PDB file of C-alpha atoms in Angstrom:
ATOM      1  CA  UNK A   1      22.617  -7.144  34.243  1.00  0.00           C
ATOM      2  CA  UNK A   2      24.831  -5.410  31.647  1.00  0.00           C
ATOM      3  CA  UNK A   3      28.366  -5.935  30.417  1.00  0.00           C
ATOM      4  CA  UNK A   4      31.114  -3.475  29.577  1.00  0.00           C
ATOM      5  CA  UNK A   5      30.753  -1.773  32.958  1.00  0.00           C
ATOM      6  CA  UNK A   6      33.853   0.295  32.147  1.00  0.00           C
ATOM      7  CA  UNK A   7      31.579   2.459  29.948  1.00  0.00           C
ATOM      8  CA  UNK A   8      29.918   3.727  33.150  1.00  0.00           C
ATOM      9  CA  UNK A   9      33.176   5.042  34.656  1.00  0.00           C
ATOM     10  CA  UNK A  10      33.300   8.820  34.260  1.00  0.00           C
ATOM     11  CA  UNK A  11      36.357  10.629  32.950  1.00  0.00           C
ATOM     12  CA  UNK A  12      38.124  13.856  33.834  1.00  0.00           C
ATOM     13  CA  UNK A  13      39.146  15.492  37.097  1.00  0.00           C
ATOM     14  CA  UNK A  14      36.572  18.289  36.723  1.00  0.00           C
ATOM     15  CA  UNK A  15      33.793  15.711  36.437  1.00  0.00           C
ATOM     16  CA  UNK A  16      35.115  13.752  39.427  1.00  0.00           C
ATOM     17  CA  UNK A  17      35.246  16.908  41.541  1.00  0.00           C
ATOM     18  CA  UNK A  18      31.647  17.746  40.616  1.00  0.00           C
ATOM     19  CA  UNK A  19      30.202  14.303  41.279  1.00  0.00           C
ATOM     20  CA  UNK A  20      29.816  13.498  37.563  1.00  0.00           C
ATOM     21  CA  UNK A  21      27.438  16.447  37.007  1.00  0.00           C
ATOM     22  CA  UNK A  22      28.741  17.127  33.487  1.00  0.00           C
ATOM     23  CA  UNK A  23      25.957  16.591  30.970  1.00  0.00           C
ATOM     24  CA  UNK A  24      25.256  20.347  30.717  1.00  0.00           C
ATOM     25  CA  UNK A  25      28.803  21.554  31.494  1.00  0.00           C
ATOM     26  CA  UNK A  26      31.013  19.435  29.229  1.00  0.00           C
ATOM     27  CA  UNK A  27      32.646  21.789  26.723  1.00  0.00           C
ATOM     28  CA  UNK A  28      36.023  20.207  26.022  1.00  0.00           C
ATOM     29  CA  UNK A  29      37.393  16.885  24.746  1.00  0.00           C
ATOM     30  CA  UNK A  30      35.751  15.101  27.730  1.00  0.00           C
ATOM     31  CA  UNK A  31      32.394  15.916  26.108  1.00  0.00           C
ATOM     32  CA  UNK A  32      32.946  12.888  23.888  1.00  0.00           C
ATOM     33  CA  UNK A  33      32.148  10.821  26.982  1.00  0.00           C
ATOM     34  CA  UNK A  34      29.635  13.062  28.844  1.00  0.00           C
ATOM     35  CA  UNK A  35      27.601  14.730  26.071  1.00  0.00           C
ATOM     36  CA  UNK A  36      28.890  14.970  22.486  1.00  0.00           C
ATOM     37  CA  UNK A  37      26.876  18.179  21.947  1.00  0.00           C
ATOM     38  CA  UNK A  38      29.331  19.865  24.315  1.00  0.00           C
ATOM     39  CA  UNK A  39      32.042  19.543  21.667  1.00  0.00           C
ATOM     40  CA  UNK A  40      30.329  22.373  19.779  1.00  0.00           C
ATOM     41  CA  UNK A  41      30.899  24.661  22.784  1.00  0.00           C
ATOM     42  CA  UNK A  42      34.687  24.271  22.787  1.00  0.00           C
ATOM     43  CA  UNK A  43      36.687  27.053  21.193  1.00  0.00           C
ATOM     44  CA  UNK A  44      40.088  25.444  20.619  1.00  0.00           C
ATOM     45  CA  UNK A  45      41.662  22.116  19.801  1.00  0.00           C
ATOM     46  CA  UNK A  46      41.931  20.075  22.986  1.00  0.00           C
ATOM     47  CA  UNK A  47      43.692  16.999  24.303  1.00  0.00           C
ATOM     48  CA  UNK A  48      42.430  15.125  27.367  1.00  0.00           C
ATOM     49  CA  UNK A  49      44.063  12.196  29.142  1.00  0.00           C
ATOM     50  CA  UNK A  50      42.806  10.393  32.247  1.00  0.00           C
ATOM     51  CA  UNK A  51      44.393   7.434  34.046  1.00  0.00           C
ATOM     52  CA  UNK A  52      42.764   5.634  36.981  1.00  0.00           C
ATOM     53  CA  UNK A  53      44.463   2.829  38.870  1.00  0.00           C
ATOM     54  CA  UNK A  54      42.188   0.913  41.217  1.00  0.00           C
ATOM     55  CA  UNK A  55      42.521  -1.970  43.628  1.00  0.00           C
ATOM     56  CA  UNK A  56      44.082  -5.132  42.260  1.00  0.00           C
ATOM     57  CA  UNK A  57      45.919  -3.086  39.568  1.00  0.00           C
ATOM     58  CA  UNK A  58      42.777  -2.438  37.526  1.00  0.00           C
ATOM     59  CA  UNK A  59      43.687   0.276  35.012  1.00  0.00           C
ATOM     60  CA  UNK A  60      41.161   2.548  33.310  1.00  0.00           C
ATOM     61  CA  UNK A  61      42.469   4.976  30.668  1.00  0.00           C
ATOM     62  CA  UNK A  62      40.829   7.657  28.540  1.00  0.00           C
ATOM     63  CA  UNK A  63      42.486   9.755  25.845  1.00  0.00           C
ATOM     64  CA  UNK A  64      40.668  12.184  23.569  1.00  0.00           C
ATOM     65  CA  UNK A  65      41.355  14.934  21.099  1.00  0.00           C
ATOM     66  CA  UNK A  66      38.912  17.463  19.692  1.00  0.00           C
ATOM     67  CA  UNK A  67      39.363  20.032  16.940  1.00  0.00           C
ATOM     68  CA  UNK A  68      37.286  22.274  14.678  1.00  0.00           C
ATOM     69  CA  UNK A  69      36.220  20.848  11.321  1.00  0.00           C
ATOM     70  CA  UNK A  70      33.298  20.246   8.969  1.00  0.00           C
ATOM     71  CA  UNK A  71      31.366  23.220  10.346  1.00  0.00           C
ATOM     72  CA  UNK A  72      31.509  21.961  13.935  1.00  0.00           C
ATOM     73  CA  UNK A  73      33.886  20.127  16.246  1.00  0.00           C
ATOM     74  CA  UNK A  74      35.234  16.608  15.692  1.00  0.00           C
ATOM     75  CA  UNK A  75      36.510  14.356  18.433  1.00  0.00           C
ATOM     76  CA  UNK A  76      38.328  11.042  18.730  1.00  0.00           C
ATOM     77  CA  UNK A  77      38.511   9.109  21.986  1.00  0.00           C
ATOM     78  CA  UNK A  78      39.979   5.834  23.177  1.00  0.00           C
ATOM     79  CA  UNK A  79      38.890   4.248  26.449  1.00  0.00           C
ATOM     80  CA  UNK A  80      40.581   1.101  27.755  1.00  0.00           C
ATOM     81  CA  UNK A  81      40.367  -0.984  30.878  1.00  0.00           C
ATOM     82  CA  UNK A  82      42.613  -3.863  31.916  1.00  0.00           C
ATOM     83  CA  UNK A  83      42.028  -6.258  34.793  1.00  0.00           C
ATOM     84  CA  UNK A  84      45.248  -8.284  35.213  1.00  0.00           C
ATOM     85  CA  UNK A  85      45.977 -11.429  37.174  1.00  0.00           C
ATOM     86  CA  UNK A  86      42.557 -13.086  37.273  1.00  0.00           C
ATOM     87  CA  UNK A  87      43.111 -16.567  38.681  1.00  0.00           C
ATOM     88  CA  UNK A  88      42.235 -19.481  36.398  1.00  0.00           C
ATOM     89  CA  UNK A  89      40.606 -22.574  37.908  1.00  0.00           C
ATOM     90  CA  UNK A  90      38.610 -25.449  36.426  1.00  0.00           C
ATOM     91  CA  UNK A  91      37.474 -26.716  39.859  1.00  0.00           C
ATOM     92  CA  UNK A  92      37.668 -25.524  43.480  1.00  0.00           C
ATOM     93  CA  UNK A  93      41.364 -25.688  44.440  1.00  0.00           C
ATOM     94  CA  UNK A  94      43.767 -23.842  46.687  1.00  0.00           C
ATOM     95  CA  UNK A  95      46.180 -23.158  43.835  1.00  0.00           C
ATOM     96  CA  UNK A  96      45.061 -21.666  40.508  1.00  0.00           C
ATOM     97  CA  UNK A  97      46.133 -23.185  37.183  1.00  0.00           C
ATOM     98  CA  UNK A  98      47.455 -19.782  36.159  1.00  0.00           C
ATOM     99  CA  UNK A  99      46.248 -16.249  35.534  1.00  0.00           C
ATOM    100  CA  UNK A 100      44.764 -14.277  32.663  1.00  0.00           C
ATOM    101  CA  UNK A 101      43.732 -10.689  31.902  1.00  0.00           C
ATOM    102  CA  UNK A 102      40.428  -9.132  30.931  1.00  0.00           C
ATOM    103  CA  UNK A 103      40.480  -6.210  28.479  1.00  0.00           C
ATOM    104  CA  UNK A 104      37.854  -3.715  27.355  1.00  0.00           C
ATOM    105  CA  UNK A 105      38.255  -1.134  24.595  1.00  0.00           C
ATOM    106  CA  UNK A 106      35.999   1.591  23.197  1.00  0.00           C
ATOM    107  CA  UNK A 107      36.984   3.816  20.283  1.00  0.00           C
ATOM    108  CA  UNK A 108      34.714   6.800  19.616  1.00  0.00           C
ATOM    109  CA  UNK A 109      34.369   9.181  16.687  1.00  0.00           C
ATOM    110  CA  UNK A 110      32.262  12.183  17.734  1.00  0.00           C
ATOM    111  CA  UNK A 111      30.865  15.356  16.192  1.00  0.00           C
ATOM    112  CA  UNK A 112      29.190  18.358  17.791  1.00  0.00           C
ATOM    113  CA  UNK A 113      27.637  21.325  16.020  1.00  0.00           C
ATOM    114  CA  UNK A 114      25.779  24.450  17.022  1.00  0.00           C
ATOM    115  CA  UNK A 115      22.324  24.230  15.471  1.00  0.00           C
ATOM    116  CA  UNK A 116      21.811  27.901  16.326  1.00  0.00           C
ATOM    117  CA  UNK A 117      23.072  30.273  19.035  1.00  0.00           C
ATOM    118  CA  UNK A 118      21.091  28.501  21.759  1.00  0.00           C
ATOM    119  CA  UNK A 119      21.128  24.844  20.687  1.00  0.00           C
ATOM    120  CA  UNK A 120      24.021  22.452  20.128  1.00  0.00           C
ATOM    121  CA  UNK A 121      23.664  18.815  19.045  1.00  0.00           C
ATOM    122  CA  UNK A 122      26.149  15.983  18.902  1.00  0.00           C
ATOM    123  CA  UNK A 123      26.676  12.290  18.306  1.00  0.00           C
ATOM    124  CA  UNK A 124      29.421   9.757  18.947  1.00  0.00           C
ATOM    125  CA  UNK A 125      29.801   6.405  17.212  1.00  0.00           C
ATOM    126  CA  UNK A 126      31.657   3.834  19.327  1.00  0.00           C
ATOM    127  CA  UNK A 127      33.359   0.602  18.319  1.00  0.00           C
ATOM    128  CA  UNK A 128      33.500  -1.740  21.334  1.00  0.00           C
ATOM    129  CA  UNK A 129      35.635  -4.768  22.162  1.00  0.00           C
ATOM    130  CA  UNK A 130      35.779  -7.035  25.202  1.00  0.00           C
ATOM    131  CA  UNK A 131      38.089  -9.990  25.849  1.00  0.00           C
ATOM    132  CA  UNK A 132      38.003 -12.311  28.854  1.00  0.00           C
ATOM    133  CA  UNK A 133      40.417 -15.243  28.849  1.00  0.00           C
ATOM    134  CA  UNK A 134      40.069 -16.856  25.376  1.00  0.00           C
ATOM    135  CA  UNK A 135      36.679 -15.342  24.537  1.00  0.00           C
ATOM    136  CA  UNK A 136      35.918 -11.995  22.971  1.00  0.00           C
ATOM    137  CA  UNK A 137      32.981  -9.943  21.739  1.00  0.00           C
ATOM    138  CA  UNK A 138      32.605  -6.746  19.758  1.00  0.00           C
ATOM    139  CA  UNK A 139      29.868  -4.306  18.934  1.00  0.00           C
ATOM    140  CA  UNK A 140      28.755  -0.808  18.035  1.00  0.00           C
ATOM    141  CA  UNK A 141      27.067   1.877  20.082  1.00  0.00           C
ATOM    142  CA  UNK A 142      26.016   5.472  19.623  1.00  0.00           C
ATOM    143  CA  UNK A 143      25.726   8.394  22.035  1.00  0.00           C
ATOM    144  CA  UNK A 144      23.396  11.300  21.225  1.00  0.00           C
ATOM    145  CA  UNK A 145      23.394  14.667  22.965  1.00  0.00           C
ATOM    146  CA  UNK A 146      21.732  18.069  23.111  1.00  0.00           C
ATOM    147  CA  UNK A 147      22.874  21.211  24.936  1.00  0.00           C
ATOM    148  CA  UNK A 148      20.475  24.166  25.166  1.00  0.00           C
ATOM    149  CA  UNK A 149      21.046  27.692  26.436  1.00  0.00           C
ATOM    150  CA  UNK A 150      17.796  28.664  28.178  1.00  0.00           C
ATOM    151  CA  UNK A 151      16.314  32.174  28.091  1.00  0.00           C
ATOM    152  CA  UNK A 152      17.596  32.626  31.663  1.00  0.00           C
ATOM    153  CA  UNK A 153      20.957  34.343  31.351  1.00  0.00           C
ATOM    154  CA  UNK A 154      23.363  31.523  32.286  1.00  0.00           C
ATOM    155  CA  UNK A 155      21.182  28.415  32.649  1.00  0.00           C
ATOM    156  CA  UNK A 156      22.214  25.566  30.326  1.00  0.00           C
ATOM    157  CA  UNK A 157      20.308  22.291  29.995  1.00  0.00           C
ATOM    158  CA  UNK A 158      21.979  19.132  28.737  1.00  0.00           C
ATOM    159  CA  UNK A 159      20.547  15.773  27.675  1.00  0.00           C
ATOM    160  CA  UNK A 160      22.546  12.733  26.573  1.00  0.00           C
ATOM    161  CA  UNK A 161      21.566   9.169  25.672  1.00  0.00           C
ATOM    162  CA  UNK A 162      24.579   6.886  25.960  1.00  0.00           C
ATOM    163  CA  UNK A 163      25.598   3.404  24.849  1.00  0.00           C
ATOM    164  CA  UNK A 164      22.693   2.722  22.512  1.00  0.00           C
ATOM    165  CA  UNK A 165      23.682  -0.329  20.514  1.00  0.00           C
ATOM    166  CA  UNK A 166      24.530  -3.997  20.778  1.00  0.00           C
ATOM    167  CA  UNK A 167      27.357  -6.470  21.199  1.00  0.00           C
ATOM    168  CA  UNK A 168      27.995  -9.892  19.761  1.00  0.00           C
ATOM    169  CA  UNK A 169      27.686 -12.882  22.065  1.00  0.00           C
ATOM    170  CA  UNK A 170      30.461 -13.697  24.523  1.00  0.00           C
ATOM    171  CA  UNK A 171      30.517 -17.505  24.344  1.00  0.00           C
ATOM    172  CA  UNK A 172      26.742 -18.164  24.371  1.00  0.00           C
ATOM    173  CA  UNK A 173      25.449 -15.070  26.135  1.00  0.00           C
ATOM    174  CA  UNK A 174      24.530 -11.806  24.452  1.00  0.00           C
ATOM    175  CA  UNK A 175      26.081  -8.824  26.243  1.00  0.00           C
ATOM    176  CA  UNK A 176      23.768  -5.928  27.076  1.00  0.00           C
ATOM    177  CA  UNK A 177      25.308  -2.477  26.993  1.00  0.00           C
ATOM    178  CA  UNK A 178      24.931  -0.179  30.016  1.00  0.00           C
ATOM    179  CA  UNK A 179      22.574   2.247  28.257  1.00  0.00           C
ATOM    180  CA  UNK A 180      21.910   5.465  30.164  1.00  0.00           C
ATOM    181  CA  UNK A 181      20.055   8.747  29.791  1.00  0.00           C
ATOM    182  CA  UNK A 182      21.480  11.779  31.573  1.00  0.00           C
ATOM    183  CA  UNK A 183      19.759  15.132  31.977  1.00  0.00           C
ATOM    184  CA  UNK A 184      21.063  18.074  33.904  1.00  0.00           C
ATOM    185  CA  UNK A 185      21.257  21.805  34.225  1.00  0.00           C
ATOM    186  CA  UNK A 186      24.109  24.174  34.949  1.00  0.00           C
ATOM    187  CA  UNK A 187      24.084  27.740  36.197  1.00  0.00           C
ATOM    188  CA  UNK A 188      27.771  28.711  36.313  1.00  0.00           C
TER     189      UNK A 188
END
């Protein structure tokens, strides 16, 4: 029931290995995707790059950089997905008229800051774009996150609300974003 499904595809090998359990653990440039509050927990400038190639040559790419600034940590991320070679038909036929590509793009500007020694907060503003054949749509979304160090020695709790926003219509239909709320704990 929502569009821009590429926004639901997790990023990073650590996250993949842990079954996407990252909302409380993200503390590097991947935090831009998982929980922007995790940016505040990183200590150094970071660069992250992920490339996934799926069936039918579907390509999903993520690149991010994070660095200290403005009293916290800033991050920039670019997520793209390309689905090439979609067959074009105007009626049921054995041979297509041709092929076209579908493209999705999300650019994020994120910021995470420690509120105090136990609480970090973060936000990411995303500019979204989708193109299928000759039609395109764009929009804005925001991700909000919190990361809290509990009184128990190593237990961290993370909460993130993702893809809160809207898109313009694609032809005549308004695209709904895949909004999600993630909550999790980590005891490393």
